[in-house]
Amino acid sequence: MKTCFIWFGLLLKRTIKKPAFLLFLLSMPLLSFMIDRLGQGEGAGTTVGICLEGTEAEAFFSLLQEQEGVLRFRLYESENKMRQDVEKSELDCGVFLHEELWEGLSAGAWQNTITVYTTSSSSMTNIVKEKIASIVFTLYSERAFGDYIERSEIFAGAEGTDGGADVAAFAKAAYETHLLDGSTFAFRYQGNPGGNQNGSAADISGPSAFRLRGILAVCIFLSGMSGLLTDWKDREERRFGRLIPPAVTTMVNIWIPTIYTSAAVLFSLWLTGNMTVSGSGGNPAAGLSGGFGKELAGLLFYQFLIVMYCSIIRIVLRKQEMIAAAIPLLTLCTVVCCPVWIRLAAYVPLFRVLEKLFPATYYLLL
């Protein structure tokens, strides 16, 4: 047993003394920091101007703010000021809602009640239109529902009594509970880059954090695959044939690089404040205390998957040239098929099968 520990320690030293591998490890925190900052820059989103006439302005803008994400909304009191900011490219586009909008919706003549200001560089106009339409529908449907209750026979029959007030109050409360709070119609994202609205364990701070974890997962996978080349040289030179069974040597040669890379990943995630959900909230210290155990468990599971996966590759590909050729190919397939940048399985059914062929998927969707 002592001999095995000495052998394992020597392999650890041999791996870390490789200049290329050491440079790879040292560059990971810097790379992670740059990716995280770049993602935060993207997170600033696209600014859209909103100008409204009438009494619905406050409710309308409040609903828009609740749904802010990639789109950021800025409220204007003056249509001219908003148009000038669009012309100066301070806004991607501007939306002016006329006071006649609600009457136009009731009369079926709403086409000229919303004005959209854009420039040739506006890129989010269609998405903005969809967002505005959804808010308009929400407010108009509530108003239409109230009008329906007022005109209904049960309301008219109870008018002037306590029963009428009770009916109106009940109808309004039911509408707000079942239609406006998301309990009837809502979206749930499985393994989504932006997190899961239902608060599952896959939640992370945002799309940039998801991309960062995906890139780091590819780095760990790449380090495990590189261990196959080291194992091939050990077998060719018969270095440990009398000491350790070849199968064990293969698994250890694969595992050791992933240990070092996982340690660099843990440090990178702590540095950028992207530890797993347990509540870092962008605070590195909180992430270290709250999410470290969960992150470590996930990385150990991922290491196990990589060792098993690469061991199978070693059995199938017996030549050094084939292993060397497989490394960039499998790495590219991991980036494309696994949810590293985007989960294509949500759009193309074929990728639901392909993503299961690579261990990074199981780690990223933990």
mmCIF file of C-alpha atoms in Angstrom:
data_model
loop_
_atom_site.group_PDB
_atom_site.id
_atom_site.type_symbol
_atom_site.label_atom_id
_atom_site.label_comp_id
_atom_site.label_asym_id
_atom_site.label_seq_id
_atom_site.Cartn_x
_atom_site.Cartn_y
_atom_site.Cartn_z
ATOM 1 C CA MET A 1 0.000 0.000 0.000
ATOM 2 C CA LYS A 2 2.852 2.369 0.828
ATOM 3 C CA THR A 3 4.352 1.690 -2.594
ATOM 4 C CA CYS A 4 1.056 2.624 -4.247
ATOM 5 C CA PHE A 5 0.921 5.948 -2.386
ATOM 6 C CA ILE A 6 4.489 6.729 -3.395
ATOM 7 C CA TRP A 7 3.662 5.852 -7.016
ATOM 8 C CA PHE A 8 0.562 8.062 -6.930
ATOM 9 C CA GLY A 9 2.550 10.947 -5.456
ATOM 10 C CA LEU A 10 5.189 10.639 -8.154
ATOM 11 C CA LEU A 11 2.510 10.785 -10.829
ATOM 12 C CA LEU A 12 1.094 13.940 -9.218
ATOM 13 C CA LYS A 13 4.528 15.564 -9.287
ATOM 14 C CA ARG A 14 5.167 14.462 -12.861
ATOM 15 C CA THR A 15 1.925 16.032 -14.050
ATOM 16 C CA ILE A 16 2.330 19.377 -12.326
ATOM 17 C CA LYS A 17 5.928 19.737 -13.551
ATOM 18 C CA LYS A 18 4.832 19.825 -17.177
ATOM 19 C CA PRO A 19 5.283 23.478 -18.265
ATOM 20 C CA ALA A 20 2.383 23.450 -20.732
ATOM 21 C CA PHE A 21 -0.025 21.981 -18.208
ATOM 22 C CA LEU A 22 1.108 24.381 -15.479
ATOM 23 C CA LEU A 23 0.602 27.343 -17.827
ATOM 24 C CA PHE A 24 -2.837 25.958 -18.667
ATOM 25 C CA LEU A 25 -3.795 25.885 -14.978
ATOM 26 C CA LEU A 26 -2.445 29.355 -14.246
ATOM 27 C CA SER A 27 -4.289 30.874 -17.200
ATOM 28 C CA MET A 28 -7.686 29.477 -16.159
ATOM 29 C CA PRO A 29 -8.441 32.048 -13.393
ATOM 30 C CA LEU A 30 -7.469 34.913 -15.713
ATOM 31 C CA LEU A 31 -9.563 33.473 -18.529
ATOM 32 C CA SER A 32 -12.504 32.990 -16.160
ATOM 33 C CA PHE A 33 -12.245 36.546 -14.893
ATOM 34 C CA MET A 34 -12.254 37.925 -18.439
ATOM 35 C CA ILE A 35 -15.239 35.787 -19.463
ATOM 36 C CA ASP A 36 -17.155 36.848 -16.362
ATOM 37 C CA ARG A 37 -16.470 40.552 -16.952
ATOM 38 C CA LEU A 38 -17.417 40.197 -20.600
ATOM 39 C CA GLY A 39 -20.648 38.490 -19.584
ATOM 40 C CA GLN A 40 -21.456 41.298 -17.149
ATOM 41 C CA GLY A 41 -20.923 43.778 -19.932
ATOM 42 C CA GLU A 42 -23.435 41.869 -22.032
ATOM 43 C CA GLY A 43 -25.736 41.746 -19.026
ATOM 44 C CA ALA A 44 -26.169 45.519 -19.229
ATOM 45 C CA GLY A 45 -28.736 44.680 -21.877
ATOM 46 C CA THR A 46 -30.416 46.839 -24.507
ATOM 47 C CA THR A 47 -32.041 50.084 -23.395
ATOM 48 C CA VAL A 48 -35.505 50.854 -24.721
ATOM 49 C CA GLY A 49 -37.368 54.121 -24.236
ATOM 50 C CA ILE A 50 -41.036 54.137 -23.177
ATOM 51 C CA CYS A 51 -43.334 57.144 -23.279
ATOM 52 C CA LEU A 52 -46.990 56.827 -22.319
ATOM 53 C CA GLU A 53 -50.000 59.118 -22.255
ATOM 54 C CA GLY A 54 -52.900 58.604 -19.893
ATOM 55 C CA THR A 55 -53.423 57.134 -16.438
ATOM 56 C CA GLU A 56 -52.052 53.663 -17.205
ATOM 57 C CA ALA A 57 -48.435 54.853 -17.439
ATOM 58 C CA GLU A 58 -47.402 53.846 -13.931
ATOM 59 C CA ALA A 59 -48.970 50.369 -14.083
ATOM 60 C CA PHE A 60 -47.580 49.779 -17.565
ATOM 61 C CA PHE A 61 -44.015 50.730 -16.670
ATOM 62 C CA SER A 62 -44.216 48.738 -13.431
ATOM 63 C CA LEU A 63 -45.059 45.564 -15.368
ATOM 64 C CA LEU A 64 -42.200 46.243 -17.791
ATOM 65 C CA GLN A 65 -39.698 46.595 -14.957
ATOM 66 C CA GLU A 66 -40.783 43.273 -13.481
ATOM 67 C CA GLN A 67 -39.867 41.552 -16.761
ATOM 68 C CA GLU A 68 -36.529 43.281 -17.358
ATOM 69 C CA GLY A 69 -33.700 41.061 -18.494
ATOM 70 C CA VAL A 70 -31.813 41.563 -21.734
ATOM 71 C CA LEU A 71 -34.126 44.531 -22.325
ATOM 72 C CA ARG A 72 -33.844 47.550 -20.016
ATOM 73 C CA PHE A 73 -36.639 50.124 -20.080
ATOM 74 C CA ARG A 74 -36.340 53.873 -19.494
ATOM 75 C CA LEU A 75 -39.477 55.919 -18.863
ATOM 76 C CA TYR A 76 -39.834 59.287 -20.624
ATOM 77 C CA GLU A 77 -42.309 62.080 -20.024
ATOM 78 C CA SER A 78 -41.596 63.719 -23.370
ATOM 79 C CA GLU A 79 -41.958 62.032 -26.730
ATOM 80 C CA ASN A 80 -39.528 64.496 -28.320
ATOM 81 C CA LYS A 81 -36.829 63.775 -25.739
ATOM 82 C CA MET A 82 -37.164 60.031 -26.325
ATOM 83 C CA ARG A 83 -36.983 60.488 -30.101
ATOM 84 C CA GLN A 84 -33.820 62.569 -29.740
ATOM 85 C CA ASP A 85 -32.161 59.869 -27.598
ATOM 86 C CA VAL A 86 -33.026 57.278 -30.246
ATOM 87 C CA GLU A 87 -31.462 59.479 -32.930
ATOM 88 C CA LYS A 88 -28.318 59.826 -30.775
ATOM 89 C CA SER A 89 -28.215 56.001 -30.417
ATOM 90 C CA GLU A 90 -28.562 56.236 -26.637
ATOM 91 C CA LEU A 91 -31.587 53.960 -27.045
ATOM 92 C CA ASP A 92 -31.954 50.952 -29.298
ATOM 93 C CA CYS A 93 -35.507 52.061 -30.002
ATOM 94 C CA GLY A 94 -38.340 54.063 -28.460
ATOM 95 C CA VAL A 95 -42.023 53.268 -28.045
ATOM 96 C CA PHE A 96 -44.716 55.921 -27.691
ATOM 97 C CA LEU A 97 -48.173 54.750 -26.585
ATOM 98 C CA HIS A 98 -50.937 57.243 -27.358
ATOM 99 C CA GLU A 99 -53.731 58.010 -24.936
ATOM 100 C CA GLU A 100 -56.235 56.655 -27.455
ATOM 101 C CA LEU A 101 -54.709 53.160 -27.214
ATOM 102 C CA TRP A 102 -57.273 51.644 -24.853
ATOM 103 C CA GLU A 103 -60.279 53.112 -26.627
ATOM 104 C CA GLY A 104 -58.762 51.968 -29.913
ATOM 105 C CA LEU A 105 -58.450 48.421 -28.613
ATOM 106 C CA SER A 106 -62.112 48.404 -27.575
ATOM 107 C CA ALA A 107 -63.190 49.801 -30.938
ATOM 108 C CA GLY A 108 -60.848 47.591 -32.952
ATOM 109 C CA ALA A 109 -58.964 50.611 -34.323
ATOM 110 C CA TRP A 110 -55.650 50.423 -32.486
ATOM 111 C CA GLN A 111 -53.276 50.429 -35.500
ATOM 112 C CA ASN A 112 -52.227 54.077 -35.143
ATOM 113 C CA THR A 113 -52.101 54.238 -31.354
ATOM 114 C CA ILE A 114 -48.504 53.009 -30.892
ATOM 115 C CA THR A 115 -45.485 54.674 -32.500
ATOM 116 C CA VAL A 116 -42.069 52.981 -32.582
ATOM 117 C CA TYR A 117 -38.920 55.016 -33.225
ATOM 118 C CA THR A 118 -35.928 53.082 -34.570
ATOM 119 C CA THR A 119 -32.642 53.648 -36.357
ATOM 120 C CA SER A 120 -30.837 51.581 -38.947
ATOM 121 C CA SER A 121 -28.749 50.026 -36.158
ATOM 122 C CA SER A 122 -31.739 48.953 -34.027
ATOM 123 C CA SER A 123 -31.450 45.214 -33.428
ATOM 124 C CA MET A 124 -34.121 44.337 -30.860
ATOM 125 C CA THR A 125 -37.162 46.049 -32.343
ATOM 126 C CA ASN A 126 -39.188 42.905 -32.995
ATOM 127 C CA ILE A 127 -38.528 41.576 -29.497
ATOM 128 C CA VAL A 128 -39.504 44.947 -28.015
ATOM 129 C CA LYS A 129 -42.769 44.896 -29.974
ATOM 130 C CA GLU A 130 -43.596 41.449 -28.594
ATOM 131 C CA LYS A 131 -42.817 42.589 -25.050
ATOM 132 C CA ILE A 132 -44.946 45.727 -25.356
ATOM 133 C CA ALA A 133 -47.797 43.737 -26.879
ATOM 134 C CA SER A 134 -47.763 41.312 -23.957
ATOM 135 C CA ILE A 135 -48.020 44.162 -21.423
ATOM 136 C CA VAL A 136 -50.768 45.856 -23.404
ATOM 137 C CA PHE A 137 -52.710 42.602 -23.505
ATOM 138 C CA THR A 138 -52.265 42.087 -19.764
ATOM 139 C CA LEU A 139 -53.630 45.514 -18.856
ATOM 140 C CA TYR A 140 -56.353 45.504 -21.485
ATOM 141 C CA SER A 141 -57.591 42.042 -20.534
ATOM 142 C CA GLU A 142 -57.861 43.156 -16.905
ATOM 143 C CA ARG A 143 -59.859 46.203 -17.952
ATOM 144 C CA ALA A 144 -62.053 44.116 -20.274
ATOM 145 C CA PHE A 145 -62.654 41.618 -17.469
ATOM 146 C CA GLY A 146 -63.736 44.436 -15.129
ATOM 147 C CA ASP A 147 -66.118 45.792 -17.762
ATOM 148 C CA TYR A 148 -67.582 42.335 -18.243
ATOM 149 C CA ILE A 149 -68.236 41.952 -14.521
ATOM 150 C CA GLU A 150 -69.920 45.334 -14.373
ATOM 151 C CA ARG A 151 -72.214 44.390 -17.267
ATOM 152 C CA SER A 152 -72.959 40.895 -16.033
ATOM 153 C CA GLU A 153 -76.422 40.024 -14.769
ATOM 154 C CA ILE A 154 -75.203 38.839 -11.374
ATOM 155 C CA PHE A 155 -73.421 42.140 -10.799
ATOM 156 C CA ALA A 156 -76.438 44.174 -11.956
ATOM 157 C CA GLY A 157 -78.731 42.125 -9.738
ATOM 158 C CA ALA A 158 -76.622 42.800 -6.698
ATOM 159 C CA GLU A 159 -75.963 46.471 -7.450
ATOM 160 C CA GLY A 160 -76.360 48.731 -4.463
ATOM 161 C CA THR A 161 -75.986 45.875 -2.006
ATOM 162 C CA ASP A 162 -73.070 44.349 -0.167
ATOM 163 C CA GLY A 163 -73.309 41.411 -2.514
ATOM 164 C CA GLY A 164 -72.321 43.572 -5.498
ATOM 165 C CA ALA A 165 -69.160 44.722 -3.849
ATOM 166 C CA ASP A 166 -68.365 41.178 -2.849
ATOM 167 C CA VAL A 167 -68.780 39.930 -6.413
ATOM 168 C CA ALA A 168 -66.560 42.651 -7.831
ATOM 169 C CA ALA A 169 -63.887 42.128 -5.172
ATOM 170 C CA PHE A 170 -63.924 38.374 -5.637
ATOM 171 C CA ALA A 171 -63.663 38.657 -9.415
ATOM 172 C CA LYS A 172 -60.730 41.072 -9.196
ATOM 173 C CA ALA A 173 -58.907 38.941 -6.645
ATOM 174 C CA ALA A 174 -59.450 35.801 -8.746
ATOM 175 C CA TYR A 175 -58.099 37.542 -11.848
ATOM 176 C CA GLU A 176 -54.977 38.776 -10.083
ATOM 177 C CA THR A 177 -54.388 35.397 -8.422
ATOM 178 C CA HIS A 178 -54.842 33.140 -11.406
ATOM 179 C CA LEU A 179 -53.764 35.266 -14.349
ATOM 180 C CA LEU A 180 -51.344 37.931 -13.184
ATOM 181 C CA ASP A 181 -49.185 36.016 -10.699
ATOM 182 C CA GLY A 182 -47.945 33.426 -13.193
ATOM 183 C CA SER A 183 -49.717 30.451 -11.588
ATOM 184 C CA THR A 184 -51.851 29.773 -14.665
ATOM 185 C CA PHE A 185 -49.427 30.693 -17.440
ATOM 186 C CA ALA A 186 -45.695 30.594 -16.686
ATOM 187 C CA PHE A 187 -42.440 29.382 -18.185
ATOM 188 C CA ARG A 188 -40.149 26.810 -16.652
ATOM 189 C CA TYR A 189 -36.652 26.480 -18.101
ATOM 190 C CA GLN A 190 -34.857 23.146 -17.652
ATOM 191 C CA GLY A 191 -31.097 23.658 -17.578
ATOM 192 C CA ASN A 192 -31.578 27.147 -18.894
ATOM 193 C CA PRO A 193 -28.605 29.503 -19.157
ATOM 194 C CA GLY A 194 -30.535 32.123 -17.389
ATOM 195 C CA GLY A 195 -31.600 29.956 -14.482
ATOM 196 C CA ASN A 196 -34.769 28.180 -13.513
ATOM 197 C CA GLN A 197 -37.679 30.309 -12.333
ATOM 198 C CA ASN A 198 -38.800 27.561 -10.013
ATOM 199 C CA GLY A 199 -35.574 27.695 -8.015
ATOM 200 C CA SER A 200 -34.073 24.306 -8.784
ATOM 201 C CA ALA A 201 -30.508 23.338 -8.048
ATOM 202 C CA ALA A 202 -29.486 24.294 -11.548
ATOM 203 C CA ASP A 203 -29.966 27.986 -10.784
ATOM 204 C CA ILE A 204 -26.945 30.195 -11.305
ATOM 205 C CA SER A 205 -26.437 33.919 -11.341
ATOM 206 C CA GLY A 206 -27.053 34.399 -15.058
ATOM 207 C CA PRO A 207 -26.142 33.536 -18.650
ATOM 208 C CA SER A 208 -22.508 34.646 -18.246
ATOM 209 C CA ALA A 209 -22.097 32.310 -15.267
ATOM 210 C CA PHE A 210 -23.563 29.445 -17.275
ATOM 211 C CA ARG A 211 -21.140 30.056 -20.134
ATOM 212 C CA LEU A 212 -18.239 30.251 -17.715
ATOM 213 C CA ARG A 213 -19.139 26.924 -16.120
ATOM 214 C CA GLY A 214 -19.517 25.385 -19.556
ATOM 215 C CA ILE A 215 -16.061 26.523 -20.672
ATOM 216 C CA LEU A 216 -14.498 25.305 -17.429
ATOM 217 C CA ALA A 217 -16.238 21.949 -17.843
ATOM 218 C CA VAL A 218 -14.667 21.642 -21.291
ATOM 219 C CA CYS A 219 -11.247 22.415 -19.758
ATOM 220 C CA ILE A 220 -11.627 19.564 -17.278
ATOM 221 C CA PHE A 221 -12.710 17.216 -20.060
ATOM 222 C CA LEU A 222 -9.744 18.293 -22.178
ATOM 223 C CA SER A 223 -7.325 17.634 -19.319
ATOM 224 C CA GLY A 224 -8.748 14.136 -18.862
ATOM 225 C CA MET A 225 -8.388 13.395 -22.552
ATOM 226 C CA SER A 226 -4.774 14.577 -22.488
ATOM 227 C CA GLY A 227 -4.140 12.011 -19.768
ATOM 228 C CA LEU A 228 -4.766 9.338 -22.397
ATOM 229 C CA LEU A 229 -1.615 10.393 -24.252
ATOM 230 C CA THR A 230 0.407 10.118 -21.054
ATOM 231 C CA ASP A 231 -1.061 6.678 -20.435
ATOM 232 C CA TRP A 232 -0.165 5.561 -23.954
ATOM 233 C CA LYS A 233 3.478 6.506 -23.384
ATOM 234 C CA ASP A 234 3.533 4.691 -20.045
ATOM 235 C CA ARG A 235 2.171 1.532 -21.634
ATOM 236 C CA GLU A 236 4.520 1.744 -24.598
ATOM 237 C CA GLU A 237 7.537 2.046 -22.327
ATOM 238 C CA ARG A 238 6.100 -0.463 -19.823
ATOM 239 C CA ARG A 239 6.896 1.791 -16.895
ATOM 240 C CA PHE A 240 4.506 0.417 -14.289
ATOM 241 C CA GLY A 241 3.569 -2.975 -15.719
ATOM 242 C CA ARG A 242 5.026 -4.919 -12.813
ATOM 243 C CA LEU A 243 3.808 -2.548 -10.124
ATOM 244 C CA ILE A 244 0.230 -1.595 -11.048
ATOM 245 C CA PRO A 245 -2.334 -3.268 -13.353
ATOM 246 C CA PRO A 246 -2.594 -1.454 -16.728
ATOM 247 C CA ALA A 247 -6.304 -0.661 -16.247
ATOM 248 C CA VAL A 248 -5.580 1.096 -12.946
ATOM 249 C CA THR A 249 -2.701 3.025 -14.517
ATOM 250 C CA THR A 250 -4.999 4.237 -17.273
ATOM 251 C CA MET A 251 -7.641 5.490 -14.848
ATOM 252 C CA VAL A 252 -5.086 7.238 -12.626
ATOM 253 C CA ASN A 253 -3.360 8.897 -15.591
ATOM 254 C CA ILE A 254 -6.774 10.241 -16.667
ATOM 255 C CA TRP A 255 -7.837 11.231 -13.172
ATOM 256 C CA ILE A 256 -4.758 13.178 -12.028
ATOM 257 C CA PRO A 257 -5.012 16.017 -14.617
ATOM 258 C CA THR A 258 -8.706 16.426 -13.780
ATOM 259 C CA ILE A 259 -7.832 16.844 -10.086
ATOM 260 C CA TYR A 260 -5.545 19.786 -10.803
ATOM 261 C CA THR A 261 -7.962 21.295 -13.324
ATOM 262 C CA SER A 262 -10.908 20.916 -10.934
ATOM 263 C CA ALA A 263 -8.935 22.752 -8.254
ATOM 264 C CA ALA A 264 -8.317 25.575 -10.734
ATOM 265 C CA VAL A 265 -12.032 25.541 -11.597
ATOM 266 C CA LEU A 266 -13.016 25.851 -7.932
ATOM 267 C CA PHE A 267 -10.672 28.803 -7.510
ATOM 268 C CA SER A 268 -11.961 30.417 -10.723
ATOM 269 C CA LEU A 269 -15.600 30.060 -9.678
ATOM 270 C CA TRP A 270 -14.811 31.501 -6.257
ATOM 271 C CA LEU A 271 -12.842 34.358 -7.808
ATOM 272 C CA THR A 272 -15.744 35.340 -10.066
ATOM 273 C CA GLY A 273 -18.446 34.723 -7.442
ATOM 274 C CA ASN A 274 -20.120 31.967 -9.460
ATOM 275 C CA MET A 275 -20.182 29.111 -6.978
ATOM 276 C CA THR A 276 -23.232 26.849 -7.210
ATOM 277 C CA VAL A 277 -26.534 28.200 -6.039
ATOM 278 C CA SER A 278 -26.288 27.800 -2.330
ATOM 279 C CA GLY A 279 -26.381 31.506 -2.235
ATOM 280 C CA SER A 280 -23.232 33.296 -3.272
ATOM 281 C CA GLY A 281 -25.280 36.075 -4.796
ATOM 282 C CA GLY A 282 -22.171 37.347 -6.531
ATOM 283 C CA ASN A 283 -20.229 37.510 -3.266
ATOM 284 C CA PRO A 284 -17.060 35.368 -3.414
ATOM 285 C CA ALA A 285 -16.880 34.896 0.341
ATOM 286 C CA ALA A 286 -20.507 33.803 0.574
ATOM 287 C CA GLY A 287 -20.049 31.478 -2.385
ATOM 288 C CA LEU A 288 -17.050 29.837 -0.726
ATOM 289 C CA SER A 289 -18.924 29.098 2.482
ATOM 290 C CA GLY A 290 -22.308 28.256 0.946
ATOM 291 C CA GLY A 291 -21.641 26.546 -2.386
ATOM 292 C CA PHE A 292 -18.212 24.979 -1.975
ATOM 293 C CA GLY A 293 -19.429 21.575 -0.801
ATOM 294 C CA LYS A 294 -22.034 21.308 -3.545
ATOM 295 C CA GLU A 295 -19.574 22.424 -6.186
ATOM 296 C CA LEU A 296 -16.926 19.991 -4.971
ATOM 297 C CA ALA A 297 -19.388 17.104 -5.016
ATOM 298 C CA GLY A 298 -20.395 17.983 -8.570
ATOM 299 C CA LEU A 299 -16.777 18.119 -9.698
ATOM 300 C CA LEU A 300 -15.962 14.762 -8.106
ATOM 301 C CA PHE A 301 -18.931 13.226 -9.921
ATOM 302 C CA TYR A 302 -17.754 14.839 -13.148
ATOM 303 C CA GLN A 303 -14.239 13.480 -12.649
ATOM 304 C CA PHE A 304 -15.664 9.988 -12.236
ATOM 305 C CA LEU A 305 -17.612 10.347 -15.492
ATOM 306 C CA ILE A 306 -14.519 11.551 -17.345
ATOM 307 C CA VAL A 307 -12.398 8.672 -16.038
ATOM 308 C CA MET A 308 -14.997 6.126 -17.175
ATOM 309 C CA TYR A 309 -15.552 7.873 -20.507
ATOM 310 C CA CYS A 310 -11.856 8.202 -21.349
ATOM 311 C CA SER A 311 -11.171 4.625 -20.253
ATOM 312 C CA ILE A 312 -13.696 3.447 -22.819
ATOM 313 C CA ILE A 313 -12.037 5.684 -25.431
ATOM 314 C CA ARG A 314 -8.691 4.086 -24.532
ATOM 315 C CA ILE A 315 -10.119 0.621 -25.171
ATOM 316 C CA VAL A 316 -11.608 1.648 -28.525
ATOM 317 C CA LEU A 317 -8.651 3.733 -29.741
ATOM 318 C CA ARG A 318 -5.465 1.758 -29.195
ATOM 319 C CA LYS A 319 -3.018 3.946 -31.155
ATOM 320 C CA GLN A 320 -1.446 7.241 -30.145
ATOM 321 C CA GLU A 321 -2.327 8.878 -33.462
ATOM 322 C CA MET A 322 -5.988 7.969 -33.104
ATOM 323 C CA ILE A 323 -6.132 9.274 -29.532
ATOM 324 C CA ALA A 324 -4.421 12.525 -30.530
ATOM 325 C CA ALA A 325 -6.856 12.968 -33.422
ATOM 326 C CA ALA A 326 -9.849 12.213 -31.176
ATOM 327 C CA ILE A 327 -9.022 14.894 -28.596
ATOM 328 C CA PRO A 328 -9.893 17.991 -30.711
ATOM 329 C CA LEU A 329 -12.828 16.193 -32.325
ATOM 330 C CA LEU A 330 -14.420 15.147 -29.014
ATOM 331 C CA THR A 331 -13.717 18.554 -27.498
ATOM 332 C CA LEU A 332 -15.458 20.262 -30.410
ATOM 333 C CA CYS A 333 -18.409 17.882 -30.144
ATOM 334 C CA THR A 334 -18.637 18.646 -26.430
ATOM 335 C CA VAL A 335 -18.783 22.384 -27.110
ATOM 336 C CA VAL A 336 -21.451 21.980 -29.795
ATOM 337 C CA CYS A 337 -23.640 19.211 -28.389
ATOM 338 C CA CYS A 338 -23.465 19.981 -24.662
ATOM 339 C CA PRO A 339 -25.116 23.090 -23.149
ATOM 340 C CA VAL A 340 -21.837 25.031 -23.013
ATOM 341 C CA TRP A 341 -22.997 28.140 -24.890
ATOM 342 C CA ILE A 342 -26.599 27.237 -25.583
ATOM 343 C CA ARG A 343 -28.630 24.073 -25.170
ATOM 344 C CA LEU A 344 -29.459 23.083 -28.738
ATOM 345 C CA ALA A 345 -31.570 20.204 -27.441
ATOM 346 C CA ALA A 346 -34.248 22.766 -26.613
ATOM 347 C CA TYR A 347 -34.572 23.559 -30.334
ATOM 348 C CA VAL A 348 -33.377 20.478 -32.257
ATOM 349 C CA PRO A 349 -34.620 17.080 -30.997
ATOM 350 C CA LEU A 350 -31.527 15.292 -32.363
ATOM 351 C CA PHE A 351 -29.338 17.038 -29.790
ATOM 352 C CA ARG A 352 -31.361 15.514 -26.957
ATOM 353 C CA VAL A 353 -29.634 12.265 -27.859
ATOM 354 C CA LEU A 354 -26.248 13.693 -28.841
ATOM 355 C CA GLU A 355 -25.772 15.675 -25.615
ATOM 356 C CA LYS A 356 -26.099 12.488 -23.578
ATOM 357 C CA LEU A 357 -22.992 11.075 -25.273
ATOM 358 C CA PHE A 358 -20.668 13.500 -23.463
ATOM 359 C CA PRO A 359 -20.011 13.744 -19.706
ATOM 360 C CA ALA A 360 -20.051 17.559 -19.624
ATOM 361 C CA THR A 361 -23.833 17.526 -20.077
ATOM 362 C CA TYR A 362 -24.427 15.677 -16.821
ATOM 363 C CA TYR A 363 -22.216 18.084 -14.888
ATOM 364 C CA LEU A 364 -23.754 21.243 -16.341
ATOM 365 C CA LEU A 365 -27.306 20.044 -15.703
ATOM 366 C CA LEU A 366 -26.710 18.965 -12.111
#
